[in-house]
mmCIF file with all atom_site columns, C-alpha atoms in Angstrom:
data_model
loop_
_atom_site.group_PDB
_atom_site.id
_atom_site.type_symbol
_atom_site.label_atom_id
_atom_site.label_alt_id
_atom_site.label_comp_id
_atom_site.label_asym_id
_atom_site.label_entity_id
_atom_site.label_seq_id
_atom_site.pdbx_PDB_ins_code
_atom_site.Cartn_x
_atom_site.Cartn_y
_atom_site.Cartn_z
_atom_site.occupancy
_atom_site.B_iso_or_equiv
_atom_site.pdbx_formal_charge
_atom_site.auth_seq_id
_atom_site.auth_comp_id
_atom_site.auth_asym_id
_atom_site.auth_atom_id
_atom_site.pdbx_PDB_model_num
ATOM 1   C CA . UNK A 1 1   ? 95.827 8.597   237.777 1.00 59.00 ? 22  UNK A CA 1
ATOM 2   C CA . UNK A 1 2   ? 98.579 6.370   236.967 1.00 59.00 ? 23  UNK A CA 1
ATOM 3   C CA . UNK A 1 3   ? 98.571 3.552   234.455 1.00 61.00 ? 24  UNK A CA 1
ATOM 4   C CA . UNK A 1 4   ? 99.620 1.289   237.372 1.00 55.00 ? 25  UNK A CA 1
ATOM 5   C CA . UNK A 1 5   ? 96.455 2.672   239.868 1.00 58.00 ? 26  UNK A CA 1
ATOM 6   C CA . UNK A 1 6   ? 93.674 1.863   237.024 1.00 52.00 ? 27  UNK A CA 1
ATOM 7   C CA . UNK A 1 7   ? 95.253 -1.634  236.114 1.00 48.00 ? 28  UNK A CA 1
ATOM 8   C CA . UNK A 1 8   ? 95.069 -2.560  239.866 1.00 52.00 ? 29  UNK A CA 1
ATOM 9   C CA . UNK A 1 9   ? 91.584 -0.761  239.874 1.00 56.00 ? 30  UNK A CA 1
ATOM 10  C CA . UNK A 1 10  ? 90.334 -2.895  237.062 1.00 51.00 ? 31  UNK A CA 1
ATOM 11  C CA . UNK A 1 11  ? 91.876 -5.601  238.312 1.00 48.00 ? 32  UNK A CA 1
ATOM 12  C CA . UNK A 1 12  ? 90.126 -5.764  241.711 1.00 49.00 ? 33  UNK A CA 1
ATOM 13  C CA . UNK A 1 13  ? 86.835 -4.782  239.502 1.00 44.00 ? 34  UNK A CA 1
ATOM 14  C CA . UNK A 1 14  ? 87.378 -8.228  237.510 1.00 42.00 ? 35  UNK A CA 1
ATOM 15  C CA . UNK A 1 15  ? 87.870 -10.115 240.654 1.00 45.00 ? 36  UNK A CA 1
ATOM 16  C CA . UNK A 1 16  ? 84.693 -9.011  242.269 1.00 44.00 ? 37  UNK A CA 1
ATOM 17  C CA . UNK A 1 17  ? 82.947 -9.306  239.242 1.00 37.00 ? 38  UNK A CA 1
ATOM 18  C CA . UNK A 1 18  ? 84.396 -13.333 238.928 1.00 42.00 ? 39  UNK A CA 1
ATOM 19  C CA . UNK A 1 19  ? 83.110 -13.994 242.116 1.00 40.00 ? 40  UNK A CA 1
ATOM 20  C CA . UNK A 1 20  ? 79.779 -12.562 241.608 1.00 39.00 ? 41  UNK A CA 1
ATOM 21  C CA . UNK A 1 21  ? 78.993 -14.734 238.905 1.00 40.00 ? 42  UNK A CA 1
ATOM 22  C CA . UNK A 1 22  ? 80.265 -17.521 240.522 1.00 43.00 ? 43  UNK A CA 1
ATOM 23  C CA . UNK A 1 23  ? 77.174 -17.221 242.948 1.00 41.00 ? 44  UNK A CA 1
ATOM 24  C CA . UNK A 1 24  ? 74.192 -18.954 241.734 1.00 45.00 ? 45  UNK A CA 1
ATOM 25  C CA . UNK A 1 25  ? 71.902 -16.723 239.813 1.00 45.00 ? 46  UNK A CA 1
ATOM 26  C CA . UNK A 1 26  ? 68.695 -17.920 242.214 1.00 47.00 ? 47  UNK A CA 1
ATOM 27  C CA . UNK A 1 27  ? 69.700 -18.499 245.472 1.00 49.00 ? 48  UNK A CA 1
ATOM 28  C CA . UNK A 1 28  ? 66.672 -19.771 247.142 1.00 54.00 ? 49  UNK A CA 1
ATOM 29  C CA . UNK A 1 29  ? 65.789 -18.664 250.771 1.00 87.00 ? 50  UNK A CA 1
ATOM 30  C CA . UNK A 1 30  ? 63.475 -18.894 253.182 1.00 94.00 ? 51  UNK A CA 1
ATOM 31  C CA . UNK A 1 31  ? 59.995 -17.244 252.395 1.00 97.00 ? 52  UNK A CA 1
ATOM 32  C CA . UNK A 1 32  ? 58.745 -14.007 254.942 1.00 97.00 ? 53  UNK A CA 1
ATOM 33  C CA . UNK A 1 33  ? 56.546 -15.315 256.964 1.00 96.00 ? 54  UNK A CA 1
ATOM 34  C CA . UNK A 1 34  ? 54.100 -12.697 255.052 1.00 97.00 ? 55  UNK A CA 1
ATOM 35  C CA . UNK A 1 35  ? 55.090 -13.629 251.447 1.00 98.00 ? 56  UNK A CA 1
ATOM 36  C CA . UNK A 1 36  ? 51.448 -14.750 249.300 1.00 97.00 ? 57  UNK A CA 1
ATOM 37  C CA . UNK A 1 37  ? 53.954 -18.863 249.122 1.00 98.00 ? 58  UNK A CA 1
ATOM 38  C CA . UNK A 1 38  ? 54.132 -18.770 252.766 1.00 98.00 ? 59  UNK A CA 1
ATOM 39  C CA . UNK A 1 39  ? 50.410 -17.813 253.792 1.00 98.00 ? 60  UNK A CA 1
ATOM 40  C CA . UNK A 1 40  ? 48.794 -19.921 251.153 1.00 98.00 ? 61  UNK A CA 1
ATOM 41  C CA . UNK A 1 41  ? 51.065 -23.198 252.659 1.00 98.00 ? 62  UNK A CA 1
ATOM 42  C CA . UNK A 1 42  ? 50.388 -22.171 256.167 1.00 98.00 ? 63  UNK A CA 1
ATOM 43  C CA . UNK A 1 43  ? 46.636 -22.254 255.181 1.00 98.00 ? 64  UNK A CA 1
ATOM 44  C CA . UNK A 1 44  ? 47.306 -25.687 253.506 1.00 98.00 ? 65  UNK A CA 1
ATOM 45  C CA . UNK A 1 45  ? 48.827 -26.940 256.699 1.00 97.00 ? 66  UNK A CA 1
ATOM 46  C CA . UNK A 1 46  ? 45.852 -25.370 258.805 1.00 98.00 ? 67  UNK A CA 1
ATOM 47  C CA . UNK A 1 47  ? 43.199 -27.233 256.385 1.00 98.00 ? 68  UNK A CA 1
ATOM 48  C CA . UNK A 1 48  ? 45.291 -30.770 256.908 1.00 97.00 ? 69  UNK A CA 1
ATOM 49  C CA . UNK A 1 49  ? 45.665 -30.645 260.344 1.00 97.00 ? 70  UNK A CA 1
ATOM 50  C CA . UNK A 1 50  ? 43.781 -28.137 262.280 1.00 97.00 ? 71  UNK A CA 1
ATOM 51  C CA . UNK A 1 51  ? 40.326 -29.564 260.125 1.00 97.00 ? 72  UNK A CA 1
ATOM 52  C CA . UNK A 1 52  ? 41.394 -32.738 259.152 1.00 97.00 ? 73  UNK A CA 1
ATOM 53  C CA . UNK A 1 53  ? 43.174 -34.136 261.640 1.00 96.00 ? 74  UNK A CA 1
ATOM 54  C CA . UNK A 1 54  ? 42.043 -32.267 265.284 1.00 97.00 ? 75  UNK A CA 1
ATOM 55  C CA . UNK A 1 55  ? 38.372 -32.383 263.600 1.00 97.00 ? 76  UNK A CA 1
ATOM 56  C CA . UNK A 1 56  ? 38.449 -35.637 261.941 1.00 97.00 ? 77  UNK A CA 1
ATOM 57  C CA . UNK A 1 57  ? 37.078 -34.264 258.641 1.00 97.00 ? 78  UNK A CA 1
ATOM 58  C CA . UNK A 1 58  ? 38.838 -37.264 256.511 1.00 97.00 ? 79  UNK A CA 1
ATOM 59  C CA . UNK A 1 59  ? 37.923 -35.081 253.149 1.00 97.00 ? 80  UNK A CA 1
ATOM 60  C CA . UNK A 1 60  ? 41.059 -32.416 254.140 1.00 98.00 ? 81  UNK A CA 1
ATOM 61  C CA . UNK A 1 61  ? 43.868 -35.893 253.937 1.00 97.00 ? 82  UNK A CA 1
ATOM 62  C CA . UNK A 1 62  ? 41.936 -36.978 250.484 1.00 97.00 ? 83  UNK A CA 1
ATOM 63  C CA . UNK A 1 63  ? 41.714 -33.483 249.205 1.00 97.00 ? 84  UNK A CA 1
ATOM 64  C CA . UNK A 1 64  ? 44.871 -32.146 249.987 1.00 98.00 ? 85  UNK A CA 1
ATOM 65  C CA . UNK A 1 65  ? 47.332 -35.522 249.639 1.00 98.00 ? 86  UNK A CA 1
ATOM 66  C CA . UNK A 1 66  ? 48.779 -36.395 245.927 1.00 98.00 ? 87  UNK A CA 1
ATOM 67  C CA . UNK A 1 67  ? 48.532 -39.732 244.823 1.00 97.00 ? 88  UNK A CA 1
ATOM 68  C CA . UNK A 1 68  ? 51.393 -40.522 244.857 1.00 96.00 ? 89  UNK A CA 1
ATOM 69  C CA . UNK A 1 69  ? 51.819 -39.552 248.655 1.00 98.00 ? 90  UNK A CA 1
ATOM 70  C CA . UNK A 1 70  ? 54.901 -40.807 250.939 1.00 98.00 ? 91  UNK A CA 1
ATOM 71  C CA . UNK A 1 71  ? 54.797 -40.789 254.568 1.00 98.00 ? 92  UNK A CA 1
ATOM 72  C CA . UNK A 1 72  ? 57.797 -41.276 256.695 1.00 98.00 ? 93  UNK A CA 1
ATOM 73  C CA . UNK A 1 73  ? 57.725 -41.412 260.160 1.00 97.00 ? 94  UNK A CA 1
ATOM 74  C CA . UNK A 1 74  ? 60.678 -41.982 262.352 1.00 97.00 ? 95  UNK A CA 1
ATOM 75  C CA . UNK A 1 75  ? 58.419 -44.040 265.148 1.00 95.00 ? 96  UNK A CA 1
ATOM 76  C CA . UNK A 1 76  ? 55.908 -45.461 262.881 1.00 94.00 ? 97  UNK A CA 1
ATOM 77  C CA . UNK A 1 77  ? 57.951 -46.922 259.401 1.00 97.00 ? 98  UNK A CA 1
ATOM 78  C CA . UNK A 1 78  ? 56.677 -45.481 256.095 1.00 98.00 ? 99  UNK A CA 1
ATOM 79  C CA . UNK A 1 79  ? 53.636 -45.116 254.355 1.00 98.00 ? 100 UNK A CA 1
ATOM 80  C CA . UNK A 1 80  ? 53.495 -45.708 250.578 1.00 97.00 ? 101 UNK A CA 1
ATOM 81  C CA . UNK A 1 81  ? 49.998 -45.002 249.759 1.00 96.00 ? 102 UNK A CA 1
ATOM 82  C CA . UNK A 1 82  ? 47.704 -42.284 249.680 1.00 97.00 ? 103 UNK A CA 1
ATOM 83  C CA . UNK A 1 83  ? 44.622 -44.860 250.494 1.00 97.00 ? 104 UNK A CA 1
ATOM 84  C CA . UNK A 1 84  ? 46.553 -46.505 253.123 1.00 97.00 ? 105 UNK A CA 1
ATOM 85  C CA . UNK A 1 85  ? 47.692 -43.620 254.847 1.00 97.00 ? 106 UNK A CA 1
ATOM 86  C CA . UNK A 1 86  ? 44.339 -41.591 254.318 1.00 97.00 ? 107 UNK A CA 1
ATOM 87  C CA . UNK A 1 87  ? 42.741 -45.326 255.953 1.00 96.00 ? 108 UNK A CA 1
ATOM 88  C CA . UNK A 1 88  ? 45.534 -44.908 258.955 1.00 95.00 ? 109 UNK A CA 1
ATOM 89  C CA . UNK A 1 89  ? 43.646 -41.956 259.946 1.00 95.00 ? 110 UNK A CA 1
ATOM 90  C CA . UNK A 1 90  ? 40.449 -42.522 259.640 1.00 95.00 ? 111 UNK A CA 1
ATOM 91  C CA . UNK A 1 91  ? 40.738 -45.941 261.517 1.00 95.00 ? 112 UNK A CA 1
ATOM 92  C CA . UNK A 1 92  ? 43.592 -44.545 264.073 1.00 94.00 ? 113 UNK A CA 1
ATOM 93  C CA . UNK A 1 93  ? 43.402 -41.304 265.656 1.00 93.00 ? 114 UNK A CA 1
ATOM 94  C CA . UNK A 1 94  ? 39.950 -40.628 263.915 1.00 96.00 ? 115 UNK A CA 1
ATOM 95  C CA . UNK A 1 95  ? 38.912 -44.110 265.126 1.00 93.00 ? 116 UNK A CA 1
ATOM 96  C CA . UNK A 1 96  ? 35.909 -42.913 267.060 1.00 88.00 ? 117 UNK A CA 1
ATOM 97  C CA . UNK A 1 97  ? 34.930 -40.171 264.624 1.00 87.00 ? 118 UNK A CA 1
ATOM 98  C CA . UNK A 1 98  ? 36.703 -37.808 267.059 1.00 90.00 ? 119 UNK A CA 1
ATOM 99  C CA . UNK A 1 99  ? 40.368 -36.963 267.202 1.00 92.00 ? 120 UNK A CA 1
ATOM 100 C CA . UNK A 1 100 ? 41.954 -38.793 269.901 1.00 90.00 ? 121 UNK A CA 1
ATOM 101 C CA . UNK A 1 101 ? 44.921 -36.423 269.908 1.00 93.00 ? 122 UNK A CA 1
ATOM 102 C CA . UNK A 1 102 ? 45.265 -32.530 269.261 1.00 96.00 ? 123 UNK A CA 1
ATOM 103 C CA . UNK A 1 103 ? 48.176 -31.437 266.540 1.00 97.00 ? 124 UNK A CA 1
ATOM 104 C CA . UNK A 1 104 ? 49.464 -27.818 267.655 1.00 97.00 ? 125 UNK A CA 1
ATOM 105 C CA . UNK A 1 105 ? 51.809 -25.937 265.277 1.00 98.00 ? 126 UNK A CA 1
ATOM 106 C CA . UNK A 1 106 ? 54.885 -24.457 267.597 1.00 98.00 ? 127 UNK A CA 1
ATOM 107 C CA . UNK A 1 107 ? 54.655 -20.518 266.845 1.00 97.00 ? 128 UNK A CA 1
ATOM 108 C CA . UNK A 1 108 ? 56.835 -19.046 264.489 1.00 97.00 ? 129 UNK A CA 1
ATOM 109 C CA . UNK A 1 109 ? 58.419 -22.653 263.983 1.00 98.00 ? 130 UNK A CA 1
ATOM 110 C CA . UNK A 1 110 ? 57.402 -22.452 260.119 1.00 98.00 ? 131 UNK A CA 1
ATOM 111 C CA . UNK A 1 111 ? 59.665 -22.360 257.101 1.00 98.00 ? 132 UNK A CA 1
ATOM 112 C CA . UNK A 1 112 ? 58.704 -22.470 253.570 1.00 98.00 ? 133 UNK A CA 1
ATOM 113 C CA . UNK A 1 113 ? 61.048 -22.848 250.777 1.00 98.00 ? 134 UNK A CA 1
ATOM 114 C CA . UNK A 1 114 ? 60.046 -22.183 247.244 1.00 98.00 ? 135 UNK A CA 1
ATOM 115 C CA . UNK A 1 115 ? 61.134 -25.349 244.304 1.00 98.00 ? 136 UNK A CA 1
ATOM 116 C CA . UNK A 1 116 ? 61.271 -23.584 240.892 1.00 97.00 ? 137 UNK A CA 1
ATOM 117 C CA . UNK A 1 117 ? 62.187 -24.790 237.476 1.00 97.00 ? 138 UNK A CA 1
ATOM 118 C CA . UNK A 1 118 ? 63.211 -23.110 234.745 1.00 97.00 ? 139 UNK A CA 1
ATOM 119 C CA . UNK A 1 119 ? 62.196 -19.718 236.929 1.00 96.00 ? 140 UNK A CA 1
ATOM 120 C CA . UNK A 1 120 ? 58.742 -21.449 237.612 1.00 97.00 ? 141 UNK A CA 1
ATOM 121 C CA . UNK A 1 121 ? 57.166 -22.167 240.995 1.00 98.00 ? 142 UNK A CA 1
ATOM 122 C CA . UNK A 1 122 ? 56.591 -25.829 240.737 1.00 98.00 ? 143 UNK A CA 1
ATOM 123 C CA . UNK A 1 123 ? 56.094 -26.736 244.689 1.00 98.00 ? 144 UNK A CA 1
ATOM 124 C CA . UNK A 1 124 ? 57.811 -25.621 248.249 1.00 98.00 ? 145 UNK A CA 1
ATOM 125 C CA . UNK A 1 125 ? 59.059 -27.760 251.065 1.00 98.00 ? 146 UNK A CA 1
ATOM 126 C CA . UNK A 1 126 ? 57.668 -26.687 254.273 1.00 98.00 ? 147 UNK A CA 1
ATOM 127 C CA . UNK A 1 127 ? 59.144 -27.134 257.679 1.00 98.00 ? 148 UNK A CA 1
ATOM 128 C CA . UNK A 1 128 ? 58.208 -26.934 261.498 1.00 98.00 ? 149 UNK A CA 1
ATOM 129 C CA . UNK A 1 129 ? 57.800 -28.054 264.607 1.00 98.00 ? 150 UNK A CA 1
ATOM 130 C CA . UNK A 1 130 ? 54.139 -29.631 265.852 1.00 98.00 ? 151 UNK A CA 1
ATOM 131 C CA . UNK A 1 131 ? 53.341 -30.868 269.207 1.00 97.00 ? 152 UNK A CA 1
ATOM 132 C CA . UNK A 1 132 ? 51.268 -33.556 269.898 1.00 94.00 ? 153 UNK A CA 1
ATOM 133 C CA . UNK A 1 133 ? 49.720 -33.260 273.792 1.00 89.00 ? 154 UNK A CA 1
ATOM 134 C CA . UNK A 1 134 ? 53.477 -33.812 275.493 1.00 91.00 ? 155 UNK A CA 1
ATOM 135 C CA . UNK A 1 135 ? 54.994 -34.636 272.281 1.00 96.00 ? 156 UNK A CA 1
ATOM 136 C CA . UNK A 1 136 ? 56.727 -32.114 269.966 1.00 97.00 ? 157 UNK A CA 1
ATOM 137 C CA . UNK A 1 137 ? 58.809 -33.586 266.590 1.00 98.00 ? 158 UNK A CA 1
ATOM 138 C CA . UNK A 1 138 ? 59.816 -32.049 263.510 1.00 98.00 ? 159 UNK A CA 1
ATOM 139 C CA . UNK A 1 139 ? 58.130 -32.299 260.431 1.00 98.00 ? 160 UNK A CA 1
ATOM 140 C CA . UNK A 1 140 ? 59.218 -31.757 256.582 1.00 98.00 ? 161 UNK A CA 1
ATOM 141 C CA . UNK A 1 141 ? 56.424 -31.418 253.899 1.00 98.00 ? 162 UNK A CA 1
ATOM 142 C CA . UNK A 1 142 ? 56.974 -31.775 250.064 1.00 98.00 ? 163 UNK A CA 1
ATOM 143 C CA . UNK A 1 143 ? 54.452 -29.709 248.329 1.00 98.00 ? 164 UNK A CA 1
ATOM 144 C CA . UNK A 1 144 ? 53.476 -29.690 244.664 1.00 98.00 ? 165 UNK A CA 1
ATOM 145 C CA . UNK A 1 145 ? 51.244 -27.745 242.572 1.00 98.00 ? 166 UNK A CA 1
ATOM 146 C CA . UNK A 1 146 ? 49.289 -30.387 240.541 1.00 97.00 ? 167 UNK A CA 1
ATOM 147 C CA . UNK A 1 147 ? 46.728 -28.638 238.159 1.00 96.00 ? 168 UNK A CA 1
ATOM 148 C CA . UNK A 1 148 ? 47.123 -25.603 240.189 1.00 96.00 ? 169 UNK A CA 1
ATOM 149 C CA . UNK A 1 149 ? 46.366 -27.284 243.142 1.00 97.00 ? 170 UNK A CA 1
ATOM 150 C CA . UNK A 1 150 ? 48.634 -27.593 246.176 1.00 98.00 ? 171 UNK A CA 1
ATOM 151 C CA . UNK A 1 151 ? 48.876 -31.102 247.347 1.00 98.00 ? 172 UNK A CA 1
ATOM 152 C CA . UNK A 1 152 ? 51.285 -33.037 249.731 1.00 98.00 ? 173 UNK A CA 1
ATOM 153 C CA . UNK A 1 153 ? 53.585 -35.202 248.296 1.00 98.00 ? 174 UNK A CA 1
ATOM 154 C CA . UNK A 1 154 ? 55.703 -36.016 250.674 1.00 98.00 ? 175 UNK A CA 1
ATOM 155 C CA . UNK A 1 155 ? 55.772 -36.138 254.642 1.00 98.00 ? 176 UNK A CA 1
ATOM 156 C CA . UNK A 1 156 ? 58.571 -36.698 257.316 1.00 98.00 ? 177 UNK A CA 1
ATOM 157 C CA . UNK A 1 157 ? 57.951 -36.334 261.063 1.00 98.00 ? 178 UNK A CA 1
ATOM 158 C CA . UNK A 1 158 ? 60.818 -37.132 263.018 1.00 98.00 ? 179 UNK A CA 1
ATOM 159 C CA . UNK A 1 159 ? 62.792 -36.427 266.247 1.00 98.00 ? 180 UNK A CA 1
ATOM 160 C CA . UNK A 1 160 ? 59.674 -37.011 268.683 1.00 97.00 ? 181 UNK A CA 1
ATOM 161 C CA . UNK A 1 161 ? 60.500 -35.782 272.235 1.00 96.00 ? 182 UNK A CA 1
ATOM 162 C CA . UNK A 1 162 ? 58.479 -36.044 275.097 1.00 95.00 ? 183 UNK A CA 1
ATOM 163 C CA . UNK A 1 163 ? 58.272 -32.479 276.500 1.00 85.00 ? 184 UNK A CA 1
#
C-alpha cells in the first residue's frame, strides 16, 4: 500500500475518531419499559395514583411526596407545598372519603429517564399520558431518591383535552 493510501486511511480514522469523542460520553435515553428504573417508577406511580388517589388512601401522597414538593398544573395554578397539596386531596377529590374521579394511565404512554451524577443514579423524570373520565393530559414527574427512597419532587400535568 502506498504512502498516500495509509495517510488518507489514517486520516479518515482520525476524523471518525474526532467525532466520536465529540459525542457525550453518557447519552441518556429512554429506559425499556422492562429495565429494574422503569418498573420500580411505574410501581411508584401505581402506589400514588391507583391507591392513593382512585382509593383515597391519603398515606400514598404523604409517603411518596418530598417535602419540598411542586405541583404545576396548567388548569389549576401551582402548588408550593407538600401539606397544601397533600390537604387539596384529601379535601377535593377525596372530599367524601371516596374518589370522586378515576386516574387511568394511557397504555404504553410511559417514559422514564434516568438523572445521574457523577455516574450515580440520583432520580428519573417520568412521563405519560393519564386520563381522567373524558379527560386525558400529559403529565411530567421529577423523581428523587432521598435516603434511598423514591419520592416526587416535582409534578406538571398539562395539555388537558376533553376526549
Amino acid at each position: 500500500m502506498s504512502i498516500n493510501k495509509q495517510l488518507a486511511r489514517i486520516g479518515r480514522g482520525m476524523i471518525i475518531l474526532i467525532a466520536y469523542a465529540l459525542i457525550p460520553n453518557q447519552v441518556s435515553a429512554q429506559e425499556a419499559n422492562t429495565s429494574e428504573l422503569y418498573l420500580q417508577l411505574k410501581s411508584m406511580d401505581s402506589l400514588l395514583f391507583n391507591v392513593g388517589f382512585n382509593q383515597c388512601d391519603i398515606s400514598q401522597f404523604e409517603n411518596l411526596t418530598s417535602e419540598d414538593f411542586e405541583f404545576y398544573h396548567d388548569r389549576g395554578g401551582v402548588t408550593r407545598l407538600k401539606d397544601d397539596f397533600v390537604e387539596s386531596i384529601k379535601n377535593g377529590v377525596c372530599g367524601g372519603g371516596k374518589s370522586t374521579v378515576q386516574r387511568e394511565l394511557v397504555e404504553n404512554s410511559l417514559q422514564v429517564y434516568p438523572l445521574t451524577q457523577n455516574g450515580v443514579l440520583y432520580g428519573a423524570i417520568q412521563m405519560g399520558v393519564h386520563r381522567f373520565h373524558d379527560t386525558t393530559a400529559k403529565f411530567t414527574h421529577v423523581w428523587l431518591l432521598e435516603d434511598g427512597e423514591w419520592k416526587i419532587s416535582r409534578a406538571l400535568s398539562y395539555d388537558h383535552q376533553s376526549d
